Each structure stands twice: as C-alpha cells, then as structure tokens.
Backbone as a ProteinNet text record, in pm:
[ID]
protein_1_A
[PRIMARY]
XXXXXXXXXXXXXXXXXXXXXXXXXXXXXXXXXXXXXXXXXXXXXXXXXXXXXXXXXXXXXXXXXXXXXXXXXXXXXXXXXXXXXXXXXXXXXXXXXXXXXXXXXXXXXXXXXXXXXXXXXXXXX
[TERTIARY]
84.1	0	89.9	51	125.5	29.2	61	-21.4	56.8	-7.2	61.6	-38.1	12	-71.9	-109.6	-238.1	-278.7	-266.8	-297.8	-281.4	-372.8	-482.6	-577.6	-549.2	-442.1	-406.1	-474.5	-523.6	-586.5	-500.9	-528.2	-456.5	-501.6	-406.6	-433.1	-379.8	-459.3	-420	-416.5	-297.8	-281.2	-249.6	-318	-297.2	-238.9	-136.4	-68.5	-73.6	-89.4	-80.5	16.7	123.2	227.1	280.1	297.5	353.7	257.2	130.8	30.7	-67.8	-89.8	-182.2	-324.8	-392.3	-529.1	-631.4	-585.1	-676.6	-601.3	-666.8	-610.5	-724.1	-726.6	-838.2	-792.9	-859.2	-842.4	-942.1	-893.7	-980	-1035	-1121	-1170	-1098.1	-982.8	-903	-792.7	-790.1	-688.5	-551.1	-454.8	-320	-253	-180.6	-103.2	37.3	136	273.7	289.7	403.1	431	426	485.6	487.7	346	261.4	122.8	44.4	67.6	0.3	40.6	170.9	218.5	157.9	153	94.4	-54.5	-124.4	-266.7	-290.1	-203.1	-214.4	-193.7	-90.5	-63	-181.5	-236	-349.6	-472.9	-498.3	-617.4	-602.3	-481.4	-460.4	-469	-424.6	-433.7	-580.1	-664.6	-807.4	-877.7	-838.6	-909.6	-847.6	-729.9	-663.3	-587.4	-561.9	-487.1	-578.1	-518.3	-592.6	-661	-786.6	-860.4	-854.5	-805.3	-791.8	-926.6	-1028.9	-1158.8	-1260.4	-1211.2	-1300.8	-1395.1	-1520.1	-1620.6	-1687.5	-1695.9	-1755.3	-1903	-1943.9	-2084.3	-2166.6	-2291.9	-2376.2	-2390.8	-2381.3	-2389.3	-2511.2	-2581.1	-2694.8	-2645.1	-2537.3	-2474.2	-2329	-2286.9	-2154.7	-2043.6	-1950.4	-1831.1	-1713.8	-1667.9	-1565.4	-1437.9	-1392.3	-1269.5	-1279.9	-1392.1	-1412	-1421.4	-1486.3	-1497.5	-1358.9	-1277.8	-1142.3	-1060	-1071.4	-997.4	-1035.3	-1162.8	-1210.3	-1158.5	-1169.6	-1129.4	-979.2	-900.1	-754.6	-686.4	-759.4	-699.2	-605	-636.4	-555.7	-635	-572.4	-642.7	-745	-836.9	-938.6	-880.3	-773.6	-709.8	-648.5	-577.3	-516.8	-626.4	-733.9	-846.6	-904.8	-915	-965.8	-874.4	-744.3	-647.4	-656	-665.5	-678.8	-807.3	-915.5	-1043.5	-1033.3	-973.1	-956.5	-864.3	-753.2	-652.4	-689.5	-769.2	-799.2	-942.8	-1017.5	-1158.6	-1175.5	-1095.5	-1107.5	-1073.6	-967.9	-924.4	-1019	-1087.2	-1168.4	-1318.5	-1364.6	-1509.1	-1565.9	-1496.8	-1544.7	-1522	-1431	-1402.4	-1521.8	-1604.7	-1722	-1819.2	-1815.9	-1903	-1823.9	-1698.6	-1618.7	-1530	-1525.5	-1441.1	-1326.1	-1205.5	-1092.2	-1037.7	-1067.9	-1019.7	-867.3	-789.9	-643.4	-592.4	-657.9	-615	-643.8	-757.8	-794.8	-695.6	-665	-571.5	-434.6	-388.5	-257.2	-254.5	-361.6	-366.9	-362.6	-447.4	-453.3	-323.5	-261.5	-136.1	-23.7	-38.5	59.3	56.8	-50.5	-66.9	-67.6	-130.3	-149.2	-148.3	-115.2	-117.1	-261.4	-294.4	-430	-422.9	-480.1	-485.7	-587	-569.3	-658.1	-805	-838.9	-979.1	-1033.1	-944.8	-988.1	-1013.5	-969.5	-981.4	-1126.6	-1213.4	-1354.8	-1415.1	-1377.4	-1430.2	-1390.7	-1265.8	-1221.1	-1296.7	-1314.3	-1384.7	-1527.6	-1592	-1729.4	-1737.2	-1624.7	-1624.2	-1650.5	-1624.9	-1639.2	-1777
-115.3	0	123.3	221.4	346.1	460.6	539.8	654.3	779.3	869.9	991	1106.2	1222.6	1340.1	1350	1374.6	1392.8	1540	1572	1707.9	1808.8	1762	1851.2	1872	1808.4	1824.9	1727.7	1615.1	1511.7	1385.9	1291.2	1164.2	1081.1	1010.1	912	779.1	673.7	541.6	445	391.5	292.1	158.4	53.6	-80	-168.3	-244.4	-333.3	-477	-570.4	-712.5	-773.2	-833.8	-892.7	-793.3	-668.6	-566.4	-505.5	-547	-494.3	-407.9	-283	-194.5	-248.6	-267	-318.4	-212.6	-102.3	3.7	135.6	241.8	376.2	469.6	511.6	590.2	726.1	831.1	962.6	971.5	1011.2	1018.3	1159.2	1175.8	1308.9	1360.3	1298.9	1336	1432.5	1550	1650	1595.2	1609.5	1556.6	1622.3	1541.4	1589.4	1531.4	1609.1	1560.1	1459.4	1389.2	1294.2	1363.3	1481.7	1554.5	1591.3	1632.7	1666.6	1542.9	1429.9	1305.9	1262.8	1272.5	1234.5	1324.4	1454.8	1548.6	1520.6	1489.6	1457.7	1330.1	1231.6	1105.7	1127.4	1203.6	1231.7	1305	1402.1	1478.6	1390.2	1301.6	1215.8	1113.7	1062.3	966.8	1035.5	1159.9	1233.6	1256.2	1285.1	1306.8	1178.4	1067.7	941.9	860.1	898	820.7	702.2	700.1	590.7	486.1	378.4	273.3	182.7	154.6	63.3	-76.6	-172.4	-310.2	-373.4	-337.2	-400.4	-305	-206.3	-108.4	-175.2	-136	-185.2	-63.5	-57.4	60.2	73.9	196.6	221.9	207.6	167.6	159	297	304.6	431.8	432.2	544.8	555.6	547.3	618.1	611.6	574.9	460.1	406.9	495.1	533.9	606.2	514.9	440.2	338.6	397.3	510.4	572.1	612.8	672.6	713.8	592.2	487.8	364.6	305.3	296	241.6	328	459.6	550.9	528.2	509.1	486.5	354.8	249.2	116.5	107.5	161.6	148	260.2	366.7	478.1	559.3	568.3	648.7	772.6	864.9	985.8	953.4	1045.6	1027.1	1014.5	1089.1	1082.1	944.4	894.1	760.9	655.4	669.1	576.8	577.7	696.8	708.4	644.3	662.7	601.2	449.2	397.5	252.6	204.2	278.9	239.7	232.1	333.4	331.9	218.9	205.4	108.4	-36.7	-62.6	-201.4	-242.6	-159.7	-190.3	-324.5	-350.4	-476.9	-596.8	-584.6	-696	-719.6	-615.5	-627.6	-638.6	-612.8	-618.5	-755.8	-860.6	-996.6	-1036.9	-969	-1004.4	-976.7	-881.3	-848.3	-965.5	-1055.2	-1173.5	-1299.3	-1281.3	-1393.8	-1459.9	-1408.4	-1465.6	-1368.8	-1417.1	-1331.4	-1248.7	-1286.1	-1210.2	-1196.9	-1302.8	-1287.3	-1179.8	-1166.2	-1065.3	-925.2	-909.3	-780.8	-742.3	-836.4	-810.1	-771.9	-844.5	-815.3	-676	-637.5	-504.8	-396.1	-407.7	-306.6	-302	-417.8	-422.7	-347.9	-322.6	-241.3	-96.3	-56.3	82	97.1	2.9	17.5	-119.8	-122.5	-246.6	-284.1	-410.4	-458.2	-556.8	-519.2	-609.1	-719.6	-833.2	-947.4	-914.5	-835.7	-802.2	-705.1	-633.5	-532.6	-588	-710	-765.3	-769.5	-823.7	-831.5	-692.7	-604.3	-468.2	-396.3	-412	-348.5	-406.7	-537.1	-601.4	-550.1	-517.8	-467.7	-325.3	-257.5	-121.4	-119.5	-231.7	-235.8	-278.1
0	0	0	-79.5	-88.3	-60.2	40.8	78.3	42.5	-33.7	-78.1	-88.7	-129.9	-149.5	-296.5	-324.5	-464	-503.1	-627.5	-679.4	-610.1	-550.6	-484.9	-336.4	-284.8	-144.7	-50.4	-104.2	-22.9	-27.3	64.7	62.2	-56.8	-117.1	-221.7	-169.4	-184	-135.7	-253.5	-281.7	-387.9	-322	-366.6	-312.9	-421.7	-385.7	-480.3	-429.8	-522.2	-491.5	-591.1	-541.1	-626	-729.3	-687.2	-774	-873.6	-871.8	-964.3	-885.4	-932.6	-863.8	-877.6	-763	-764	-725.7	-667.6	-626.9	-623.4	-669.4	-666.4	-627.3	-499.7	-448.9	-397.8	-444	-385	-270.5	-152.9	-35.3	-19.1	79.6	115.7	240.6	271.5	388.2	346.2	407.3	375	411.5	320.2	339.8	459.7	536.6	650.8	641.5	684.1	685.9	799.3	800.9	909	1045	1053.1	1180.3	1224	1128.6	1161.8	1206.4	1138.8	1177.7	1318	1348.9	1482.2	1589.3	1562.1	1658.3	1676.7	1567.5	1573.3	1653.5	1635.5	1708.9	1858.4	1894.1	2035.2	2097.7	2025.4	2077.5	2094.7	1998.8	2009	2120.9	2143.2	2251.8	2387.4	2394.5	2520.4	2557.5	2457.2	2482	2523.2	2460.4	2485.2	2597.4	2642.8	2746.6	2691.7	2561.7	2500.5	2440.7	2394.2	2326.3	2427.1	2405.2	2491.6	2433.2	2512	2464.1	2433.4	2511.2	2491.8	2429.7	2355.1	2294.6	2195.8	2203.5	2109.2	2049.1	1916.3	1854.5	1890.7	1915.8	1945.9	1818.8	1832.3	1713.3	1650.8	1520.8	1450.3	1359.4	1353.8	1263.3	1119.7	1091.6	960.2	984.7	936.9	969.2	911.6	997.1	956.4	990.5	891.2	913	971.5	918.2	967.9	1113.6	1152.1	1291.2	1382.9	1334.7	1413.1	1439.1	1334.9	1349	1443.8	1428.8	1516.1	1662.1	1688.6	1825.2	1881.6	1803.8	1851.2	1873.3	1779.6	1787.7	1864.6	1895.4	1966.8	1880.8	1751.4	1659.5	1621.6	1549.2	1508.4	1400.2	1379.4	1276.4	1137.8	1110	978.4	957.2	1056.8	1045.3	1032.2	1108.3	1096	956	896.9	760.2	658.3	674.7	582.7	592.3	713.9	731.3	664.5	680.9	620.6	468.9	407.3	261.9	218.1	287.5	245.9	269.8	371.9	409.3	379	310.6	283.7	214	113.5	40.6	126.5	205.1	289.4	406.1	450.5	571.7	547.8	428.6	403.5	436.9	398.1	425.9	571.2	639.6	779.4	869.6	832.2	913.4	923.6	825.1	829.5	863.1	908.8	956	853.1	733	627.8	602.1	595.2	561.5	675.2	798.3	913.7	914.9	884.5	886.4	790	674.2	577.3	629.9	693.9	752.5	861.9	949.8	1059.8	1005.5	904.9	846.2	785.5	718.2	657	764.2	863.9	969.7	1048.8	1071.8	1147.8	1077.3	948.9	877.1	921.8	988.7	1033	1184.1	1254.1	1398.4	1464.5	1592	1668.1	1698.9	1675.9	1702.9	1818.4	1933.3	2047.8	2022.4	2087.7	2066.9	2083.1	2183.5	2206.9	2103.3	2034.6	1938.7	1799.3	1771.4	1636.6	1591.8	1674.6	1638.9	1627.2	1719.1	1715.8	1587.8	1544.8	1420.7	1301.9	1299.2	1187.5	1174.9	1287.7	1280.8	1227.9	1217.7	1163.2	1012.7	945.8	799.8	756.8
[MASK]
+++++++++++++++++++++++++++++++++++++++++++++++++++++++++++++++++++++++++++++++++++++++++++++++++++++++++++++++++++++++++++++

C-alpha cells in the first residue's frame, strides 16, 4: 500500500498485490505531513486516554468506518480514515467472519491490534 498526497491536497491510497496496482483511491481526507500526523495522534490519545484493549464501537446511525477504526484502535481520525480506505477490500469480508487474517494483516501495517480489538475493528467495515 502506498499513501501519498494527490494534486488537490488530499490523501491518495494505492494498493498493490504482487507488484500490480489493484486500487487507486483519492480520499476526502486532507493531506497531513508525518509531523502533523504524529501530533494529531498524540493529541487524540491524550483526549481518549490511550488505546482501549476491549473497545467496542458504538452503534452508529450512519456508519463512519474511519471514525470507528480511530475509536477502537486509539488512533487519530485521519489515520483511521487512511486505514479504512486502504484495508476496505481486505476487511469487508471479515465483518461476516471470512478473511479475518487478511484484515488483521492489513490493519497491522498501520497500527497495533490487540486481541480483544480484532472483532471490534472487523465490525467497523
């Protein structure tokens, strides 16, 4: 997976399998530098008290996958959104119990997933 800035100043997420691009998505997330992402992460963890091992996403009237992931993993909303865009294909089937290892592997590329959080993250998709 390659995350970069597009021409409009938003994140672009490209996914590759065996060296072949399988997805190229422009997101609606405003691009942030590494330093800005780190500062955003520190600020979001300070507000939430860090990552909750047994976090379970609250039921949402309209599902916001990025916000759900951010809540469960204790990451910033931007990082949650990037994970949602980048791992949507790998995790869509995990919500019904198929392909969970692929979803976990994809998310683990971005954030640590505690054992209790695996199911919670899968329900975000």
